[in-house]
Tab-separated table of C-alpha atoms in Angstrom:
chain	number	residue	atom	x	y	z
A	14	UNK	CA	0.050	0.479	0.498
A	15	UNK	CA	2.852	2.394	1.180
A	16	UNK	CA	4.998	1.504	-1.662
A	17	UNK	CA	2.419	2.009	-4.352
A	18	UNK	CA	1.929	5.376	-2.057
A	19	UNK	CA	5.373	6.324	-2.900
A	20	UNK	CA	4.741	5.419	-6.815
A	21	UNK	CA	2.358	7.747	-6.926
A	22	UNK	CA	3.445	10.819	-5.742
A	23	UNK	CA	6.698	9.972	-8.002
A	24	UNK	CA	4.944	9.561	-11.330
A	25	UNK	CA	3.079	12.462	-10.071
A	26	UNK	CA	5.653	14.445	-9.629
A	27	UNK	CA	7.039	13.357	-13.173
A	28	UNK	CA	4.483	14.616	-14.784
A	29	UNK	CA	4.504	18.225	-12.954
A	30	UNK	CA	8.296	18.503	-14.075
A	31	UNK	CA	7.576	17.122	-17.677
A	32	UNK	CA	4.990	19.859	-18.241
A	33	UNK	CA	7.277	22.295	-16.357
A	34	UNK	CA	10.106	20.713	-19.041
A	35	UNK	CA	7.276	22.220	-21.777
A	36	UNK	CA	6.832	25.210	-20.240
A	37	UNK	CA	10.049	26.242	-20.032
A	38	UNK	CA	10.030	25.586	-23.973
A	39	UNK	CA	8.410	27.607	-24.531
A	40	UNK	CA	9.755	30.546	-22.307
A	41	UNK	CA	13.009	29.833	-24.535
A	42	UNK	CA	10.948	30.367	-27.774
A	43	UNK	CA	9.382	32.928	-26.376
A	44	UNK	CA	11.999	34.687	-25.778
A	45	UNK	CA	13.844	34.662	-28.370
A	46	UNK	CA	10.904	36.089	-30.660
A	47	UNK	CA	10.104	38.640	-28.292
A	48	UNK	CA	6.958	39.335	-29.633
A	49	UNK	CA	3.992	39.183	-27.467
A	50	UNK	CA	1.256	38.912	-30.931
A	51	UNK	CA	3.091	35.481	-32.119
A	52	UNK	CA	3.928	34.403	-28.559
A	53	UNK	CA	3.121	35.384	-25.531
A	54	UNK	CA	5.566	34.473	-22.743
A	55	UNK	CA	3.802	31.741	-20.015
A	56	UNK	CA	3.742	34.289	-17.356
A	57	UNK	CA	1.853	36.908	-18.884
A	58	UNK	CA	-0.884	34.514	-20.398
A	59	UNK	CA	-1.159	33.212	-16.959
A	60	UNK	CA	-1.831	36.320	-15.351
A	61	UNK	CA	-4.537	37.340	-18.409
A	62	UNK	CA	-5.962	33.980	-17.628
A	63	UNK	CA	-6.255	34.760	-14.007
A	64	UNK	CA	-7.692	38.103	-15.100
A	65	UNK	CA	-10.287	36.568	-17.429
A	66	UNK	CA	-10.984	34.480	-13.969
A	67	UNK	CA	-12.403	38.210	-12.104
A	68	UNK	CA	-14.556	38.215	-14.709
A	69	UNK	CA	-18.572	37.346	-15.046
A	70	UNK	CA	-18.895	36.967	-18.843
A	71	UNK	CA	-15.948	34.191	-18.593
A	72	UNK	CA	-18.167	31.977	-16.446
A	73	UNK	CA	-21.216	32.799	-18.226
A	74	UNK	CA	-18.984	31.657	-21.352
A	75	UNK	CA	-17.501	28.540	-19.622
A	76	UNK	CA	-20.843	27.244	-18.117
A	77	UNK	CA	-22.862	27.830	-21.538
A	78	UNK	CA	-20.362	25.173	-23.521
A	79	UNK	CA	-19.755	22.551	-20.387
A	80	UNK	CA	-23.403	22.065	-20.665
A	81	UNK	CA	-24.189	22.177	-24.478
A	82	UNK	CA	-20.468	20.058	-24.975
A	83	UNK	CA	-21.053	17.314	-22.105
A	84	UNK	CA	-24.753	17.424	-22.931
A	85	UNK	CA	-23.580	16.575	-26.376
A	86	UNK	CA	-21.589	13.689	-25.297
A	87	UNK	CA	-23.991	12.121	-22.682
A	88	UNK	CA	-26.654	11.981	-25.307
A	89	UNK	CA	-23.737	10.185	-27.413
A	90	UNK	CA	-22.975	7.865	-24.896
A	91	UNK	CA	-27.487	7.112	-23.822
A	92	UNK	CA	-27.822	6.904	-27.503
A	93	UNK	CA	-24.207	5.027	-28.306
A	94	UNK	CA	-25.292	2.360	-25.318
A	95	UNK	CA	-29.197	1.628	-26.884
A	96	UNK	CA	-28.006	1.232	-30.653
A	97	UNK	CA	-24.753	-0.914	-29.662
A	98	UNK	CA	-27.481	-3.185	-27.390
A	99	UNK	CA	-29.690	-3.239	-30.836
A	100	UNK	CA	-27.263	-4.327	-32.741
A	101	UNK	CA	-25.954	-7.144	-30.891
A	102	UNK	CA	-28.977	-8.534	-30.283
A	103	UNK	CA	-30.162	-8.031	-33.904
A	104	UNK	CA	-28.072	-8.729	-36.762
A	105	UNK	CA	-30.501	-6.434	-38.886
A	106	UNK	CA	-29.247	-3.319	-36.932
A	107	UNK	CA	-25.592	-3.837	-36.925
A	108	UNK	CA	-25.852	-4.090	-40.825
A	109	UNK	CA	-27.902	-1.346	-41.181
A	110	UNK	CA	-26.124	0.943	-38.750
A	111	UNK	CA	-22.536	-0.032	-39.983
A	112	UNK	CA	-22.830	1.954	-42.835
A	113	UNK	CA	-24.184	5.055	-40.950
A	114	UNK	CA	-21.199	4.591	-38.789
A	115	UNK	CA	-18.846	5.157	-41.298
A	116	UNK	CA	-19.828	7.940	-42.778
A	117	UNK	CA	-20.053	9.749	-39.365
A	118	UNK	CA	-16.683	8.831	-38.575
A	119	UNK	CA	-15.435	9.767	-41.785
A	120	UNK	CA	-17.498	13.488	-43.077
A	121	UNK	CA	-14.639	16.078	-43.081
A	122	UNK	CA	-15.918	17.856	-38.973
A	123	UNK	CA	-15.645	21.218	-41.734
A	124	UNK	CA	-18.426	20.014	-43.875
A	125	UNK	CA	-20.707	18.664	-41.290
A	126	UNK	CA	-20.758	21.791	-39.260
A	127	UNK	CA	-20.995	24.063	-41.869
A	128	UNK	CA	-24.086	21.391	-42.960
A	129	UNK	CA	-25.318	21.942	-39.534
A	130	UNK	CA	-25.357	25.396	-39.598
A	131	UNK	CA	-27.980	25.220	-41.804
A	132	UNK	CA	-30.226	23.225	-40.396
A	133	UNK	CA	-29.683	24.660	-36.694
A	134	UNK	CA	-29.135	27.265	-34.812
A	135	UNK	CA	-25.547	27.879	-34.131
A	136	UNK	CA	-26.505	27.788	-30.525
A	137	UNK	CA	-27.109	23.832	-30.203
A	138	UNK	CA	-24.357	23.227	-33.323
A	139	UNK	CA	-21.740	21.789	-31.008
A	140	UNK	CA	-23.852	20.598	-28.635
A	141	UNK	CA	-24.415	18.308	-31.812
A	142	UNK	CA	-21.116	18.364	-32.878
A	143	UNK	CA	-19.609	16.914	-29.909
A	144	UNK	CA	-22.986	14.045	-29.917
A	145	UNK	CA	-21.499	13.167	-33.777
A	146	UNK	CA	-18.018	13.383	-33.592
A	147	UNK	CA	-18.090	11.231	-29.909
A	148	UNK	CA	-21.137	8.272	-31.345
A	149	UNK	CA	-18.871	6.250	-33.294
A	150	UNK	CA	-16.348	5.655	-30.590
A	151	UNK	CA	-18.884	5.108	-27.912
A	152	UNK	CA	-20.895	2.106	-30.464
A	153	UNK	CA	-17.755	0.690	-31.441
A	154	UNK	CA	-16.593	-0.028	-28.410
A	155	UNK	CA	-19.745	-1.259	-26.528
A	156	UNK	CA	-20.610	-3.061	-29.279
A	157	UNK	CA	-16.360	-4.337	-29.485
A	158	UNK	CA	-17.374	-5.339	-25.134
A	159	UNK	CA	-20.778	-7.079	-26.208
A	160	UNK	CA	-18.842	-9.209	-28.819
A	161	UNK	CA	-15.993	-9.635	-26.107
A	162	UNK	CA	-18.563	-10.701	-22.556
A	163	UNK	CA	-17.714	-13.957	-21.779
A	164	UNK	CA	-20.859	-16.535	-22.929
A	165	UNK	CA	-19.913	-18.393	-20.343
A	166	UNK	CA	-20.821	-17.262	-17.741
A	167	UNK	CA	-24.305	-15.392	-18.759
A	168	UNK	CA	-24.962	-19.271	-19.392
A	169	UNK	CA	-24.031	-20.442	-16.179
A	170	UNK	CA	-26.725	-16.953	-15.013
A	171	UNK	CA	-28.917	-18.522	-16.758
A	172	UNK	CA	-29.529	-21.623	-15.456
A	173	UNK	CA	-29.173	-20.666	-11.733
A	174	UNK	CA	-31.775	-18.292	-13.029
A	175	UNK	CA	-29.222	-15.600	-12.092
A	176	UNK	CA	-32.291	-12.092	-12.140
A	177	UNK	CA	-31.487	-9.618	-14.828
A	178	UNK	CA	-30.135	-6.612	-12.379
A	179	UNK	CA	-27.852	-8.786	-10.821
A	180	UNK	CA	-26.826	-9.972	-13.999
A	181	UNK	CA	-26.523	-6.404	-16.017
A	182	UNK	CA	-24.522	-4.902	-12.789
A	183	UNK	CA	-21.847	-8.478	-12.179
A	184	UNK	CA	-21.855	-9.511	-15.877
A	185	UNK	CA	-22.831	-6.996	-18.188
A	186	UNK	CA	-21.720	-3.724	-17.051
A	187	UNK	CA	-18.830	-4.719	-15.621
A	188	UNK	CA	-17.501	-6.328	-18.665
A	189	UNK	CA	-18.046	-3.573	-21.052
A	190	UNK	CA	-16.338	-1.252	-18.529
A	191	UNK	CA	-12.912	-1.053	-20.513
A	192	UNK	CA	-14.800	-0.284	-23.123
A	193	UNK	CA	-16.550	1.776	-21.856
A	194	UNK	CA	-14.207	3.585	-20.212
A	195	UNK	CA	-11.759	3.766	-23.070
A	196	UNK	CA	-14.221	4.363	-25.066
A	197	UNK	CA	-14.595	7.848	-22.808
A	198	UNK	CA	-11.055	8.701	-22.752
A	199	UNK	CA	-10.690	8.745	-26.189
A	200	UNK	CA	-13.571	10.778	-27.876
A	201	UNK	CA	-14.271	12.901	-24.708
A	202	UNK	CA	-11.183	14.891	-25.963
A	203	UNK	CA	-12.011	15.335	-29.328
A	204	UNK	CA	-15.726	16.356	-28.122
A	205	UNK	CA	-14.371	19.594	-26.523
A	206	UNK	CA	-11.919	19.585	-29.694
A	207	UNK	CA	-14.725	19.429	-32.751
A	208	UNK	CA	-17.376	21.527	-29.981
A	209	UNK	CA	-14.941	24.213	-29.407
A	210	UNK	CA	-14.093	24.972	-32.782
A	211	UNK	CA	-17.544	24.274	-33.680
A	212	UNK	CA	-18.602	27.501	-31.822
A	213	UNK	CA	-15.457	29.390	-33.176
A	214	UNK	CA	-17.177	29.036	-36.592
A	215	UNK	CA	-20.653	29.559	-35.192
A	216	UNK	CA	-20.240	31.702	-32.853
A	217	UNK	CA	-22.839	30.893	-30.370
A	218	UNK	CA	-23.597	34.628	-28.091
A	219	UNK	CA	-22.150	34.113	-24.596
A	220	UNK	CA	-19.451	30.926	-25.139
A	221	UNK	CA	-15.740	29.741	-25.478
A	222	UNK	CA	-15.982	29.694	-28.947
A	223	UNK	CA	-16.878	33.177	-29.033
A	224	UNK	CA	-14.100	34.238	-26.795
A	225	UNK	CA	-11.976	32.596	-28.919
A	226	UNK	CA	-12.980	34.461	-31.934
A	227	UNK	CA	-13.264	38.172	-30.246
A	228	UNK	CA	-9.685	36.864	-29.003
A	229	UNK	CA	-7.845	36.356	-32.758
A	230	UNK	CA	-9.969	39.473	-33.893
A	231	UNK	CA	-8.342	41.670	-31.966
A	232	UNK	CA	-5.248	40.479	-31.713
A	233	UNK	CA	-5.344	39.407	-28.529
A	234	UNK	CA	-3.292	37.082	-28.049
A	235	UNK	CA	-2.110	36.239	-25.179
A	236	UNK	CA	-5.730	36.092	-24.567
A	237	UNK	CA	-6.289	33.574	-26.949
A	238	UNK	CA	-3.880	30.889	-24.997
A	239	UNK	CA	-4.911	31.663	-22.003
A	240	UNK	CA	-8.414	30.780	-23.048
A	241	UNK	CA	-7.084	27.350	-25.194
A	242	UNK	CA	-4.728	26.449	-21.840
A	243	UNK	CA	-8.429	26.211	-20.318
A	244	UNK	CA	-9.737	24.286	-22.261
A	245	UNK	CA	-7.368	22.242	-21.802
A	246	UNK	CA	-7.889	21.907	-18.200
A	247	UNK	CA	-11.480	21.858	-18.361
A	248	UNK	CA	-11.198	18.979	-20.108
A	249	UNK	CA	-9.050	17.034	-18.039
A	250	UNK	CA	-10.568	17.234	-15.319
A	251	UNK	CA	-13.727	16.217	-16.922
A	252	UNK	CA	-11.909	12.792	-19.019
A	253	UNK	CA	-10.776	12.349	-15.239
A	254	UNK	CA	-13.564	12.413	-14.015
A	255	UNK	CA	-15.666	10.777	-15.986
A	256	UNK	CA	-13.392	7.739	-15.924
A	257	UNK	CA	-13.527	8.322	-12.142
A	258	UNK	CA	-17.215	7.511	-12.026
A	259	UNK	CA	-17.040	4.503	-14.224
A	260	UNK	CA	-14.346	2.600	-12.874
A	261	UNK	CA	-16.455	3.029	-9.390
A	262	UNK	CA	-19.405	1.349	-11.422
B	4	UNK	CA	-40.778	-38.494	-9.969
B	5	UNK	CA	-37.578	-40.250	-11.566
B	6	UNK	CA	-36.614	-38.764	-14.956
B	7	UNK	CA	-36.248	-40.145	-18.089
B	8	UNK	CA	-33.740	-39.843	-20.822
B	9	UNK	CA	-35.557	-41.408	-23.444
B	10	UNK	CA	-33.061	-41.963	-27.175
B	11	UNK	CA	-30.963	-38.981	-26.453
B	12	UNK	CA	-29.257	-37.871	-29.769
B	13	UNK	CA	-26.872	-35.987	-30.703
B	14	UNK	CA	-24.018	-35.165	-32.921
B	15	UNK	CA	-21.928	-32.803	-33.832
B	16	UNK	CA	-19.991	-31.920	-37.254
B	17	UNK	CA	-21.342	-35.287	-38.750
B	18	UNK	CA	-20.065	-37.155	-35.435
B	19	UNK	CA	-22.066	-38.941	-32.745
B	20	UNK	CA	-21.585	-37.975	-29.120
B	21	UNK	CA	-24.550	-39.486	-28.028
B	22	UNK	CA	-26.657	-42.056	-30.072
B	23	UNK	CA	-29.847	-42.973	-28.266
B	24	UNK	CA	-29.163	-42.757	-25.110
B	25	UNK	CA	-31.536	-44.034	-21.932
B	26	UNK	CA	-31.113	-43.989	-19.070
B	27	UNK	CA	-33.324	-43.321	-15.339
B	28	UNK	CA	-31.581	-40.151	-12.876
B	29	UNK	CA	-33.463	-40.958	-10.204
B	30	UNK	CA	-34.766	-38.917	-7.626
B	31	UNK	CA	-33.769	-37.702	-4.188
B	32	UNK	CA	-30.278	-39.696	-4.413
B	33	UNK	CA	-26.592	-39.195	-6.005
B	34	UNK	CA	-26.553	-40.385	-9.705
B	35	UNK	CA	-23.674	-40.888	-11.585
B	36	UNK	CA	-23.234	-40.633	-14.893
B	37	UNK	CA	-19.842	-42.731	-15.823
B	38	UNK	CA	-17.976	-43.672	-18.851
B	39	UNK	CA	-14.813	-42.809	-20.643
B	40	UNK	CA	-13.263	-39.641	-22.104
B	41	UNK	CA	-15.440	-37.778	-24.797
B	42	UNK	CA	-18.239	-40.660	-24.670
B	43	UNK	CA	-21.213	-37.804	-23.745
B	44	UNK	CA	-21.376	-36.712	-20.187
B	45	UNK	CA	-20.593	-33.364	-20.332
B	46	UNK	CA	-22.948	-33.033	-23.841
B	47	UNK	CA	-25.402	-34.357	-22.131
B	48	UNK	CA	-25.856	-32.815	-18.759
B	49	UNK	CA	-25.873	-29.826	-21.657
B	50	UNK	CA	-29.416	-31.559	-22.794
B	51	UNK	CA	-30.025	-31.847	-19.328
B	52	UNK	CA	-29.497	-27.605	-18.491
B	53	UNK	CA	-31.006	-27.057	-21.287
B	54	UNK	CA	-27.432	-25.356	-22.561
B	55	UNK	CA	-27.821	-27.521	-25.944
B	56	UNK	CA	-30.985	-29.567	-27.223
B	57	UNK	CA	-30.859	-32.875	-28.710
B	58	UNK	CA	-31.645	-34.135	-32.320
B	59	UNK	CA	-33.811	-36.595	-31.091
B	60	UNK	CA	-34.758	-38.398	-28.462
B	61	UNK	CA	-36.905	-36.954	-24.607
B	62	UNK	CA	-36.590	-36.125	-21.664
B	63	UNK	CA	-39.422	-36.523	-19.076
B	64	UNK	CA	-39.851	-35.286	-15.363
B	65	UNK	CA	-37.475	-32.019	-16.124
B	66	UNK	CA	-39.817	-29.508	-16.936
B	67	UNK	CA	-39.384	-25.706	-15.128
B	68	UNK	CA	-36.840	-27.450	-12.342
B	69	UNK	CA	-34.397	-24.678	-10.331
B	70	UNK	CA	-30.995	-26.009	-10.914
B	71	UNK	CA	-27.937	-25.570	-9.538
B	72	UNK	CA	-24.299	-26.982	-11.360
B	73	UNK	CA	-20.611	-26.866	-11.356
B	74	UNK	CA	-19.868	-26.506	-14.685
B	75	UNK	CA	-16.673	-28.398	-16.035
B	76	UNK	CA	-15.277	-24.690	-15.833
B	77	UNK	CA	-15.220	-22.736	-13.198
B	78	UNK	CA	-17.227	-20.043	-14.678
B	79	UNK	CA	-16.819	-17.834	-11.740
B	80	UNK	CA	-16.787	-13.876	-11.635
B	81	UNK	CA	-13.200	-13.021	-11.585
B	82	UNK	CA	-13.025	-9.531	-10.832
B	83	UNK	CA	-15.411	-10.198	-7.971
B	84	UNK	CA	-14.581	-12.170	-4.226
B	85	UNK	CA	-15.914	-14.695	-2.657
B	86	UNK	CA	-19.382	-13.996	-1.008
B	87	UNK	CA	-20.003	-11.697	-4.072
B	88	UNK	CA	-20.329	-15.017	-6.443
B	89	UNK	CA	-21.917	-16.213	-3.829
B	90	UNK	CA	-24.461	-13.569	-3.460
B	91	UNK	CA	-25.283	-13.720	-7.388
B	92	UNK	CA	-27.001	-17.418	-7.015
B	93	UNK	CA	-28.201	-17.303	-3.158
B	94	UNK	CA	-31.784	-17.201	-3.353
B	95	UNK	CA	-33.198	-14.266	-1.315
B	96	UNK	CA	-33.694	-15.646	1.664
B	97	UNK	CA	-30.187	-16.641	2.439
B	98	UNK	CA	-28.464	-14.441	4.865
B	99	UNK	CA	-24.863	-13.316	4.556
B	100	UNK	CA	-23.638	-15.659	7.740
B	101	UNK	CA	-24.953	-19.162	5.896
B	102	UNK	CA	-22.928	-17.516	2.655
B	103	UNK	CA	-19.911	-17.051	5.208
B	104	UNK	CA	-20.658	-20.316	7.159
B	105	UNK	CA	-19.711	-22.256	4.044
B	106	UNK	CA	-17.344	-20.693	2.738
B	107	UNK	CA	-15.371	-21.536	5.878
B	108	UNK	CA	-16.333	-24.907	6.019
B	109	UNK	CA	-14.854	-25.339	2.080
B	110	UNK	CA	-11.411	-23.995	4.257
B	111	UNK	CA	-12.329	-20.600	1.875
B	112	UNK	CA	-12.424	-18.396	4.454
B	113	UNK	CA	-9.425	-16.841	5.174
B	114	UNK	CA	-10.141	-15.425	1.401
B	115	UNK	CA	-13.908	-13.800	1.681
B	116	UNK	CA	-12.947	-10.814	0.442
B	117	UNK	CA	-10.368	-11.771	-2.210
B	118	UNK	CA	-10.177	-11.522	-5.645
B	119	UNK	CA	-11.449	-14.865	-7.021
B	120	UNK	CA	-8.604	-13.704	-10.173
B	121	UNK	CA	-5.957	-14.089	-7.159
B	122	UNK	CA	-7.295	-17.491	-5.622
B	123	UNK	CA	-5.042	-21.016	-6.366
B	124	UNK	CA	-6.666	-23.626	-9.375
B	125	UNK	CA	-7.904	-25.670	-5.903
B	126	UNK	CA	-9.369	-22.962	-4.391
B	127	UNK	CA	-11.440	-21.655	-7.700
B	128	UNK	CA	-13.079	-25.153	-7.992
B	129	UNK	CA	-14.328	-25.605	-4.283
B	130	UNK	CA	-16.027	-21.877	-4.555
B	131	UNK	CA	-17.535	-23.160	-7.383
B	132	UNK	CA	-19.111	-25.959	-5.373
B	133	UNK	CA	-19.949	-23.460	-3.124
B	134	UNK	CA	-21.596	-21.750	-5.053
B	135	UNK	CA	-23.559	-25.041	-6.586
B	136	UNK	CA	-24.639	-26.161	-3.015
B	137	UNK	CA	-25.477	-22.215	-1.366
B	138	UNK	CA	-28.422	-22.237	-4.457
B	139	UNK	CA	-31.590	-23.494	-3.784
B	140	UNK	CA	-32.528	-26.400	-6.241
B	141	UNK	CA	-34.429	-28.854	-6.977
B	142	UNK	CA	-31.166	-31.351	-9.078
B	143	UNK	CA	-27.689	-30.184	-8.712
B	144	UNK	CA	-25.570	-31.329	-11.012
B	145	UNK	CA	-22.512	-31.311	-10.855
B	146	UNK	CA	-19.412	-31.678	-13.743
B	147	UNK	CA	-16.651	-33.989	-12.270
B	148	UNK	CA	-16.422	-31.345	-9.292
B	149	UNK	CA	-13.175	-32.129	-7.517
B	150	UNK	CA	-11.053	-32.743	-9.920
B	151	UNK	CA	-7.728	-30.701	-9.418
B	152	UNK	CA	-8.236	-30.744	-6.202
B	153	UNK	CA	-5.602	-32.133	-3.358
B	154	UNK	CA	-5.574	-35.151	-1.464
B	155	UNK	CA	-6.037	-33.149	1.780
B	156	UNK	CA	-8.967	-31.461	0.153
B	157	UNK	CA	-10.383	-34.093	-1.657
B	158	UNK	CA	-12.302	-35.984	0.339
B	159	UNK	CA	-12.635	-33.713	2.947
B	160	UNK	CA	-14.548	-31.412	0.454
B	161	UNK	CA	-16.679	-34.952	-1.301
B	162	UNK	CA	-17.491	-35.934	2.515
B	163	UNK	CA	-18.977	-31.872	2.859
B	164	UNK	CA	-20.751	-31.791	-0.525
B	165	UNK	CA	-22.416	-35.719	0.128
B	166	UNK	CA	-23.810	-34.215	3.983
B	167	UNK	CA	-25.128	-31.170	1.972
B	168	UNK	CA	-27.036	-32.840	-0.620
B	169	UNK	CA	-27.823	-35.868	0.786
B	170	UNK	CA	-31.524	-36.994	0.214
B	171	UNK	CA	-31.432	-34.519	-2.442
B	172	UNK	CA	-31.746	-35.311	-6.537
B	173	UNK	CA	-27.820	-35.255	-7.535
B	174	UNK	CA	-25.716	-35.935	-10.944
B	175	UNK	CA	-22.268	-36.164	-10.938
B	176	UNK	CA	-19.836	-37.026	-13.965
B	177	UNK	CA	-16.907	-38.070	-13.045
B	178	UNK	CA	-14.617	-40.806	-13.718
B	179	UNK	CA	-13.046	-42.051	-10.632
B	180	UNK	CA	-15.414	-45.230	-9.350
B	181	UNK	CA	-13.827	-43.908	-5.719
B	182	UNK	CA	-15.812	-41.382	-5.898
B	183	UNK	CA	-19.162	-43.345	-6.527
B	184	UNK	CA	-18.075	-45.805	-3.826
B	185	UNK	CA	-18.327	-43.079	-1.172
B	186	UNK	CA	-21.472	-41.881	-2.218
B	187	UNK	CA	-23.580	-44.398	-3.371
B	188	UNK	CA	-26.752	-43.728	-4.861
B	189	UNK	CA	-27.145	-44.702	-9.081
B	190	UNK	CA	-25.281	-45.230	-11.275
B	191	UNK	CA	-25.647	-44.918	-15.424
B	192	UNK	CA	-22.379	-45.786	-17.659
B	193	UNK	CA	-22.718	-44.454	-21.079
B	194	UNK	CA	-21.116	-46.785	-23.675
């Protein structure tokens, strides 16, 4: 136990040092360029971020974006799970869904965003994009998990007449969990990237995308970097939160 | 009421595993199914469990029977502990105390909360036996239940199972005559 805690601390220290190393590289390149418009110094960016933290509009933009992107991700989880269960049980559903999932997976994001702007309001664009980006990964992974379920355990449960609740909890969820965690880890990062990109194109009011766009228009590179740092941070926090919650299932 | 096996026939890829097999499983007795390796003993109990359908023949007196089984491979929840494995199949009225006591009787008292994946082969086998014993059933089916147990535990476990299932309908597949000699009861040979 103590060994594992020491090992965890060591890993954490190594990770922090790695981050600090890249901040150092950033600082060196920034000093060399000596142009805040091209590459602001890390300290300038951090100061800008702190000044943003004091503004009410910052929190409104962050909250709006989080709600849309996470909602899109959660809907894709629900739909992805339902579709994969259907595909697992009915060959017809699997064949029918296969081209649709491939289509969503391989269509360029920019095409989807522009097309979606024709159909829906820009406020809902990042929700839809987040949903579409995560769906193929969630669906494919869960289906793979279902396909790999130990059928001998299912037969055992059938012979012992184990009730559905226990079957789902101890066999199905347990066997699918690693696939769902992998899907979450991959797709949530993509949701943030694609969701914010969609906001930059759609420019919904009071959103991170709109704030990023404004920073670019006003050539406020420090603010652009500050927003980027913050997006990386919340993306990391949400990924860890979801993975932790899934592991507790 | 006895279970009658009438002309049971089963083949896989044109290979006849069971051909017109007839036999009677006696009620409230230990029934031993014996025969050489690969003769179709496991196929027969898979048919009894409803996991496979015979190509021909019928089983009379088995409808709606509640079964409890020790499978040839243990089929345990490897990432869960011993108690969870038993709770999975235990009837609603089974108390935790009963589960713990049974596991202790099987020599697993020190490993109640240990992940099954960390168990030795013999421990897993005893846990599989424990799972079958905790589930109150009409018929107990055991496919070579004592295989893989070391000498000390072999006899002890046999005696414990005998004591627990005395007077119940039990079907045991085995190669070992000595197990039949300890349990006694009905014997069915597959030739």
